[in-house]
mmCIF file of C-alpha atoms in Angstrom:
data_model
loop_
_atom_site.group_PDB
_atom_site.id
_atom_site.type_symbol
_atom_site.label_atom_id
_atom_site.label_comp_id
_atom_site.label_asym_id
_atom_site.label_seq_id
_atom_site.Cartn_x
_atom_site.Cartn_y
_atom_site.Cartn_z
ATOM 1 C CA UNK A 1 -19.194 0.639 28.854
ATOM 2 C CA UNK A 2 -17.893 2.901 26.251
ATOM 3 C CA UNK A 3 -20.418 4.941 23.984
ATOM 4 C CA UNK A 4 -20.043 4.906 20.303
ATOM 5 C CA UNK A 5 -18.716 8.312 20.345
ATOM 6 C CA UNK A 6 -15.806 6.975 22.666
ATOM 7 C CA UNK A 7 -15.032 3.506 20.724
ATOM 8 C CA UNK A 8 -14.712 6.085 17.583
ATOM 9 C CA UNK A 9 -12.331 8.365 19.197
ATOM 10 C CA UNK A 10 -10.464 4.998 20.290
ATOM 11 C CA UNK A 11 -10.302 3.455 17.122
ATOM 12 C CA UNK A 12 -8.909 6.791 15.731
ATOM 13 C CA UNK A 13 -6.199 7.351 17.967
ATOM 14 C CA UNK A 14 -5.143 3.507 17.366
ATOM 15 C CA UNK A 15 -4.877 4.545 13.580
ATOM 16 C CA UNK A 16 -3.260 7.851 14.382
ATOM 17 C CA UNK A 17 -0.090 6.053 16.702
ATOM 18 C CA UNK A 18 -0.116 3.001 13.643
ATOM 19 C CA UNK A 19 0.351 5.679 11.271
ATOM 20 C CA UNK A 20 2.811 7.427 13.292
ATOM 21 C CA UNK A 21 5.153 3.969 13.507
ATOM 22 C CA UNK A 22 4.871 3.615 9.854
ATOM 23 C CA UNK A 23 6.359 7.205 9.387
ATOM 24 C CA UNK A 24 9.081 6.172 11.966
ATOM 25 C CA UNK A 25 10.012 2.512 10.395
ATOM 26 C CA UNK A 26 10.086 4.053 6.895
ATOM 27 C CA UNK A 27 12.295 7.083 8.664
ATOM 28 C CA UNK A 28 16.301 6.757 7.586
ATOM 29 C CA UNK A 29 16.738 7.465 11.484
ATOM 30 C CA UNK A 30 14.777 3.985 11.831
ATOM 31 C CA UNK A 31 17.091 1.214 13.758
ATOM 32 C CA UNK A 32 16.373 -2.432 13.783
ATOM 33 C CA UNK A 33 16.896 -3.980 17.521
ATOM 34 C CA UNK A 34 19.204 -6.895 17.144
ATOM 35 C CA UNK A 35 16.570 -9.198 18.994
ATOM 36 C CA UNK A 36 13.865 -7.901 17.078
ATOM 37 C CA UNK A 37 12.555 -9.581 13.778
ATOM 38 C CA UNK A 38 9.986 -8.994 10.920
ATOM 39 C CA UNK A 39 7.829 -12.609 11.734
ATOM 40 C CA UNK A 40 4.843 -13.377 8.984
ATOM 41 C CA UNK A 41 2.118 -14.493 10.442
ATOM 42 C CA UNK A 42 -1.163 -16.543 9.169
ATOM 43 C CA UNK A 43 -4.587 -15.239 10.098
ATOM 44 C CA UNK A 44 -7.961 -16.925 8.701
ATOM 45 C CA UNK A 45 -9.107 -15.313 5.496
ATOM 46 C CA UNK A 46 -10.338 -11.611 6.098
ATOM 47 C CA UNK A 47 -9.422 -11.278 9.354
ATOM 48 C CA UNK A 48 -5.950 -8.945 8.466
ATOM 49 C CA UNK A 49 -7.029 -5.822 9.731
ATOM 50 C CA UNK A 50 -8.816 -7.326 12.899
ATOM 51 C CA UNK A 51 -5.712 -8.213 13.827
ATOM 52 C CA UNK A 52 -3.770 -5.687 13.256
ATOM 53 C CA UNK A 53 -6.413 -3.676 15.089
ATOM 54 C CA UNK A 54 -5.707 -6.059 18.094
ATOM 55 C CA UNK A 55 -2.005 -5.834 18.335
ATOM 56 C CA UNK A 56 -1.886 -2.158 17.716
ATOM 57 C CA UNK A 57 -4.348 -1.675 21.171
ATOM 58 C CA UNK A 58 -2.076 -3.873 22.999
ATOM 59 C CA UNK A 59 1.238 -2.201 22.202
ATOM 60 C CA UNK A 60 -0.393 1.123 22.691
ATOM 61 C CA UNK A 61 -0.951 -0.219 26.232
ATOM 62 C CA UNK A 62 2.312 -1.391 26.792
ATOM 63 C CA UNK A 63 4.312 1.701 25.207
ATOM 64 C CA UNK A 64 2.051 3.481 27.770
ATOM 65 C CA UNK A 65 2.427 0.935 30.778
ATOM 66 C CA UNK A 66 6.067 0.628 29.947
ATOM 67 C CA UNK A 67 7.417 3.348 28.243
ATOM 68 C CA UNK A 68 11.158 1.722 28.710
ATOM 69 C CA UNK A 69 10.623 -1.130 26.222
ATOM 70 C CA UNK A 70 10.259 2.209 23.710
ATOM 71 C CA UNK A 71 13.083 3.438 22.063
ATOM 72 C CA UNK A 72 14.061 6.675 20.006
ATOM 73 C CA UNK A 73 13.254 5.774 16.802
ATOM 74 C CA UNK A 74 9.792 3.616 17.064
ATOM 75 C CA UNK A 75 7.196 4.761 19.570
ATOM 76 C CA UNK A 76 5.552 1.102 19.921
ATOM 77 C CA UNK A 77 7.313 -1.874 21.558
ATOM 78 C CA UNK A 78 6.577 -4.075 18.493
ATOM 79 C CA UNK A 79 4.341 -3.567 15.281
ATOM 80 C CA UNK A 80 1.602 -5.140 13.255
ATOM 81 C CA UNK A 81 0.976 -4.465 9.302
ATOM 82 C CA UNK A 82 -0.743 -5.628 6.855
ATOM 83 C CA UNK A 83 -0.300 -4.107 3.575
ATOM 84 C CA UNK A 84 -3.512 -2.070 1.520
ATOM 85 C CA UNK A 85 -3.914 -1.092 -2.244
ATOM 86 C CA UNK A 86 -5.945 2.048 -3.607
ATOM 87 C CA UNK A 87 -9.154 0.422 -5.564
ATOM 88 C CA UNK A 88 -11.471 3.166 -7.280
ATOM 89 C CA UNK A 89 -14.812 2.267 -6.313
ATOM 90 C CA UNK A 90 -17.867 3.618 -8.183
ATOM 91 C CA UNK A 91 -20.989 3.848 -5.993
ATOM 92 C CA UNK A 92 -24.196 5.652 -6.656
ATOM 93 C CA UNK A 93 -22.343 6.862 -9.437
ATOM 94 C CA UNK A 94 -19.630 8.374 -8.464
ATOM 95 C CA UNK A 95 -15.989 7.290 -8.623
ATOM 96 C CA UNK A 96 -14.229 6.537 -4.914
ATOM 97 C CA UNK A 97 -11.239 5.550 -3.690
ATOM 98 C CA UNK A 98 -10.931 2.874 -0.738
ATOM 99 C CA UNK A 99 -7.662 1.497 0.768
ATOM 100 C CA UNK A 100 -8.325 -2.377 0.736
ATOM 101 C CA UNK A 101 -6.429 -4.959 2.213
ATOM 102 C CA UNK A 102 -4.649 -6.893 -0.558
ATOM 103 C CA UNK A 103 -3.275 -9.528 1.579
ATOM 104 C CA UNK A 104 -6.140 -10.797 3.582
ATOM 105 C CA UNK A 105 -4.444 -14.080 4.784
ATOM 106 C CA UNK A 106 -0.942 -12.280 6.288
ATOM 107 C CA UNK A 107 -0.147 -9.881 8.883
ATOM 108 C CA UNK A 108 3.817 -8.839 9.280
ATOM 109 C CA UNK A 109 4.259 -8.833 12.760
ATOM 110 C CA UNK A 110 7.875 -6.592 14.055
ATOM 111 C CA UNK A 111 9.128 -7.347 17.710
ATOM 112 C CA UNK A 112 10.660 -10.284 19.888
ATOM 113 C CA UNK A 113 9.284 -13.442 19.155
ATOM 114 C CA UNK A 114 8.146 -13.920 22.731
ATOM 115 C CA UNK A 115 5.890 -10.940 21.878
ATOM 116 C CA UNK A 116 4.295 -12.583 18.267
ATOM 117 C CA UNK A 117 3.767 -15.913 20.480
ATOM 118 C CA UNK A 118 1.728 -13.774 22.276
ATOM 119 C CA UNK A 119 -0.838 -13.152 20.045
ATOM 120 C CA UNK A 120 -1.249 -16.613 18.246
ATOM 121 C CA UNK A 121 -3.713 -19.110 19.484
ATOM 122 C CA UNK A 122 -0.930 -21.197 21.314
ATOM 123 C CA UNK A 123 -0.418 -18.610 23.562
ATOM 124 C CA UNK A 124 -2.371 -18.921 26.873
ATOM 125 C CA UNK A 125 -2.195 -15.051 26.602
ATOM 126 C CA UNK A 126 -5.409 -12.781 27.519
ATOM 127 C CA UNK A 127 -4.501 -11.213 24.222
ATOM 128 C CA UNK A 128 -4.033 -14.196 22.340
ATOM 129 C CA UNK A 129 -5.881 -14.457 18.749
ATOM 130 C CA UNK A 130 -7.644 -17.935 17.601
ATOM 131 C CA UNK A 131 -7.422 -17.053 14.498
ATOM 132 C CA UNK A 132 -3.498 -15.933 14.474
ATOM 133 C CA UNK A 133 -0.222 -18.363 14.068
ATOM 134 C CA UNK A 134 2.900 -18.155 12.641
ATOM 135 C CA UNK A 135 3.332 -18.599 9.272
ATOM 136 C CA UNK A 136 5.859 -21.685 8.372
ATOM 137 C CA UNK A 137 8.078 -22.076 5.279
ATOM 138 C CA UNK A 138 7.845 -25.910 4.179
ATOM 139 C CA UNK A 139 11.651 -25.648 2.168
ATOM 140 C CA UNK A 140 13.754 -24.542 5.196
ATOM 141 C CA UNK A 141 13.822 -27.139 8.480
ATOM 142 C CA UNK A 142 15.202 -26.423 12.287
ATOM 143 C CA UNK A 143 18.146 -28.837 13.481
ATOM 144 C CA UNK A 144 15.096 -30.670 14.918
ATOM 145 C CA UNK A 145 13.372 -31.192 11.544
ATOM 146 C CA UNK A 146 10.337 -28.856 11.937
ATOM 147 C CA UNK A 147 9.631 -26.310 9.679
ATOM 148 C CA UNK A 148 10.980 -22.742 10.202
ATOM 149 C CA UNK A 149 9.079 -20.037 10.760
ATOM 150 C CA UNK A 150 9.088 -17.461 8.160
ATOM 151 C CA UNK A 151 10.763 -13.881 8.804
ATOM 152 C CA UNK A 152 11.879 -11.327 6.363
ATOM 153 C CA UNK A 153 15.131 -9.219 6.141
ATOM 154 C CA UNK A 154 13.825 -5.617 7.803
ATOM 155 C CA UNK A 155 15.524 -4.108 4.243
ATOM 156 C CA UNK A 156 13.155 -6.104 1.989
ATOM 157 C CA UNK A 157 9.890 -5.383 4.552
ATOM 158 C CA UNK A 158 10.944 -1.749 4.731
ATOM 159 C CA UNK A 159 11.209 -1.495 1.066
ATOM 160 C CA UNK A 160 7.902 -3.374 0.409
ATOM 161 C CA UNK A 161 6.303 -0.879 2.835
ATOM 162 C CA UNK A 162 7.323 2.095 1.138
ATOM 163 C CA UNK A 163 5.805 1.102 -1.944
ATOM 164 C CA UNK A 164 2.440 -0.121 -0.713
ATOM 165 C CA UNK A 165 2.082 2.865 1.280
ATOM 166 C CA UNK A 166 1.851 5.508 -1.458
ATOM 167 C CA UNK A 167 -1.800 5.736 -1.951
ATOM 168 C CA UNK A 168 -2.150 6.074 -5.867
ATOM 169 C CA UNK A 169 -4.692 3.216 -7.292
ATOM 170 C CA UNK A 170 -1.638 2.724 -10.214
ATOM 171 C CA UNK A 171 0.315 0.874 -8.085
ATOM 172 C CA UNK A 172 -1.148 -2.513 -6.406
ATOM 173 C CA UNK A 173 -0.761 -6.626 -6.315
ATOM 174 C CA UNK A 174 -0.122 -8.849 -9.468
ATOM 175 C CA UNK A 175 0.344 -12.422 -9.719
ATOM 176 C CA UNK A 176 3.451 -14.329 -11.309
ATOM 177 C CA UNK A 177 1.520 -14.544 -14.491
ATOM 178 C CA UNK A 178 0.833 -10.854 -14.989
ATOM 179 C CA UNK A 179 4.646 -10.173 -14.444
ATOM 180 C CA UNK A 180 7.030 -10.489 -17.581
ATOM 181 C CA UNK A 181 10.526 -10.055 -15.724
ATOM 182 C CA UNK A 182 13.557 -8.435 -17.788
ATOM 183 C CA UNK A 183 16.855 -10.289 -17.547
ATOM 184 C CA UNK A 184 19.136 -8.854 -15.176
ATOM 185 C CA UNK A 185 19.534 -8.039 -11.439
ATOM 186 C CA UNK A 186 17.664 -5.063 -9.897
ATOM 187 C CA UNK A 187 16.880 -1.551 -10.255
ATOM 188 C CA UNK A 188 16.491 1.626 -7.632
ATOM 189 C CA UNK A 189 13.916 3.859 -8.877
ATOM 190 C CA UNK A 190 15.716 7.436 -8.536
ATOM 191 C CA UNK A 191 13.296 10.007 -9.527
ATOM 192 C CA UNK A 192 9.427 10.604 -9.393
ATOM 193 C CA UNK A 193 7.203 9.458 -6.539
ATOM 194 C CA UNK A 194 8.226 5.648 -5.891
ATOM 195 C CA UNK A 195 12.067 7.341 -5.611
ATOM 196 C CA UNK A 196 14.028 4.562 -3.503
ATOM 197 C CA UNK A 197 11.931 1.274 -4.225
ATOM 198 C CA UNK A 198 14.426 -1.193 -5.241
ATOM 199 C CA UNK A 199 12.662 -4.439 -7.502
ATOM 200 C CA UNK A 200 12.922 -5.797 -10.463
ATOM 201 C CA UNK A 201 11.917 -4.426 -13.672
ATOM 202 C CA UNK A 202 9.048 -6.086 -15.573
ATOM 203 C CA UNK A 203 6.508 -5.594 -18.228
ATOM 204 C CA UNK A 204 2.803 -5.839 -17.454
ATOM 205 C CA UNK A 205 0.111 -4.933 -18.949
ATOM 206 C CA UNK A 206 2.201 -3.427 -21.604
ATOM 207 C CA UNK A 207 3.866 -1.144 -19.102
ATOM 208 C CA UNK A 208 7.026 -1.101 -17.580
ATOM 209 C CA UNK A 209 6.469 -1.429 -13.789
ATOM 210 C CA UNK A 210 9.345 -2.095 -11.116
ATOM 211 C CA UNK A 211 7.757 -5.174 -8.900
ATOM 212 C CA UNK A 212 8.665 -5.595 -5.134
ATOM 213 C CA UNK A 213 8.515 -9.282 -4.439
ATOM 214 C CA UNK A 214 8.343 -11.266 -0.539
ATOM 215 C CA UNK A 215 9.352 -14.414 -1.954
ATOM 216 C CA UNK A 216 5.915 -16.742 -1.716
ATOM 217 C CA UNK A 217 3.761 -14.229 -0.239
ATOM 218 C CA UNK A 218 3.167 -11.312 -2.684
ATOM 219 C CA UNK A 219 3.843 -9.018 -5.824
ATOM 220 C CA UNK A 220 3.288 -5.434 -5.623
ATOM 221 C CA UNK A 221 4.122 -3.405 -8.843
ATOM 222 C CA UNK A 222 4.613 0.543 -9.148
ATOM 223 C CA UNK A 223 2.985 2.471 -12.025
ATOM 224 C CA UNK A 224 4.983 3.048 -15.235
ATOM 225 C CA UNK A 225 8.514 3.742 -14.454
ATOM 226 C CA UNK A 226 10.564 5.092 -17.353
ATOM 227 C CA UNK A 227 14.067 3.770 -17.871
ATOM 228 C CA UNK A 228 15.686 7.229 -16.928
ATOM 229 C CA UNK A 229 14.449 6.964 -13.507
ATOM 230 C CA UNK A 230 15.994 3.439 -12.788
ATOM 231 C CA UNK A 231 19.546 2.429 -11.995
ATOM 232 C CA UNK A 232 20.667 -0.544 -11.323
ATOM 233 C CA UNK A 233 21.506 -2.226 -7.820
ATOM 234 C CA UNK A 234 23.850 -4.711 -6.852
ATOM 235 C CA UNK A 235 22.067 -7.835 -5.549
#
């Protein structure tokens, strides 16, 4: 049995190597496998980071195990993520800031999709979740009628990533309502610390943000971007 001291150290070297395969998918060395996808997944409410917990451990012990199913530019055989925001927290009085999950429901799962079966609670898997499954999308239907599952386009999860990763409490979710779009196609942010996001430009809060949209999952918005920083992108 491990002492507390040793589950501690454990849990911190899981964070450590999830960290380190953000750094490498965000990397402009990064290459998508061609039989690799970005899959959404459905947990039960709360349960995010327990899951993403889960799956990192495994493909810790597989990159280890199997160090061939590795390759040069992403240390782990497959991925899980579920994006956090920066809320300032005041407690005994003093202001805090915490990295909460904004997406409780979701985790983004990168790999085959042998490997995400895996995890969800139709697998017959020792690692398999009862609380995991692939997420669906109700518009779009297989040649035998079912739903499809939902995956995203490694561009858009990469540049949703890179946005939700910069820890600054100025940037986090919004809902449709809060979002007054522009007219007109996208912007690139160029300068300042969100250089690279690509969205579109809106006004909340009587701000202009640039907002990173997954189409019927989430809205994440950067701080105040001036209009000298943006330039727009071809759809």
């Amino acid at each position: 049995m491990k002492t507390h001291t040793q589950e501690h150290d454990t849990i911190n070297n899981l964070s450590d190597r999830h960290r380190k395969a953000v750094a490498e998918l965000l990397s402009p060395e990064f290459q998508p496998k061609a039989d690799c996808q970005w899959f959404v997944m459905r947990v039960t409410y709360g349960r995010a980071d327990k899951a993403v917990e889960h799956i990192t451990r495994e493909a810790c012990k597989d990159a280890d195990e199997n160090p061939n199913e590795t390759d040069d530019t992403l240390s782990l055989p497959y991925f899980a993520y579920t994006p956090h925001e920066t809320k300032v927290q005041i407690k005994n009085g003093k202001r805090k800031k915490e990295r909460v999950a904004c997406l409780p429901g979701y985790v983004f799962f990168y790999g085959r999709e042998a490997d995400a079966f895996r995890f969800t609670h139709r697998s017959n898997e020792d690692e398999a979740l009862p609380f995991l499954d692939f997420a669906y999308d109700h518009t779009s239907k297989t040649l035998s009628g079912t739903d499809k599952r939902m995956i995203i386009q490694s561009h858009e999860m990469l540049n949703f990533m890179r946005l939700a990763e910069i820890d600054t409490p100025k940037a986090y979710s919004v809902t449709a309502e809060e979002c007054h779009f522009r007219k007109g196609g996208k912007v690139r942010i160029v300068h300042g610390v969100f250089k690279g996001i690509v969205g579109r430009v809106a006004r909340i809060h009587s701000q202009t943000r640039v907002v990173v949209t997954l189409e019927g999952i989430i809205q994440y918005a950067t701080a105040y971007i001036p209009s000298a920083f943006m330039v727009p992108v071809e759809d």
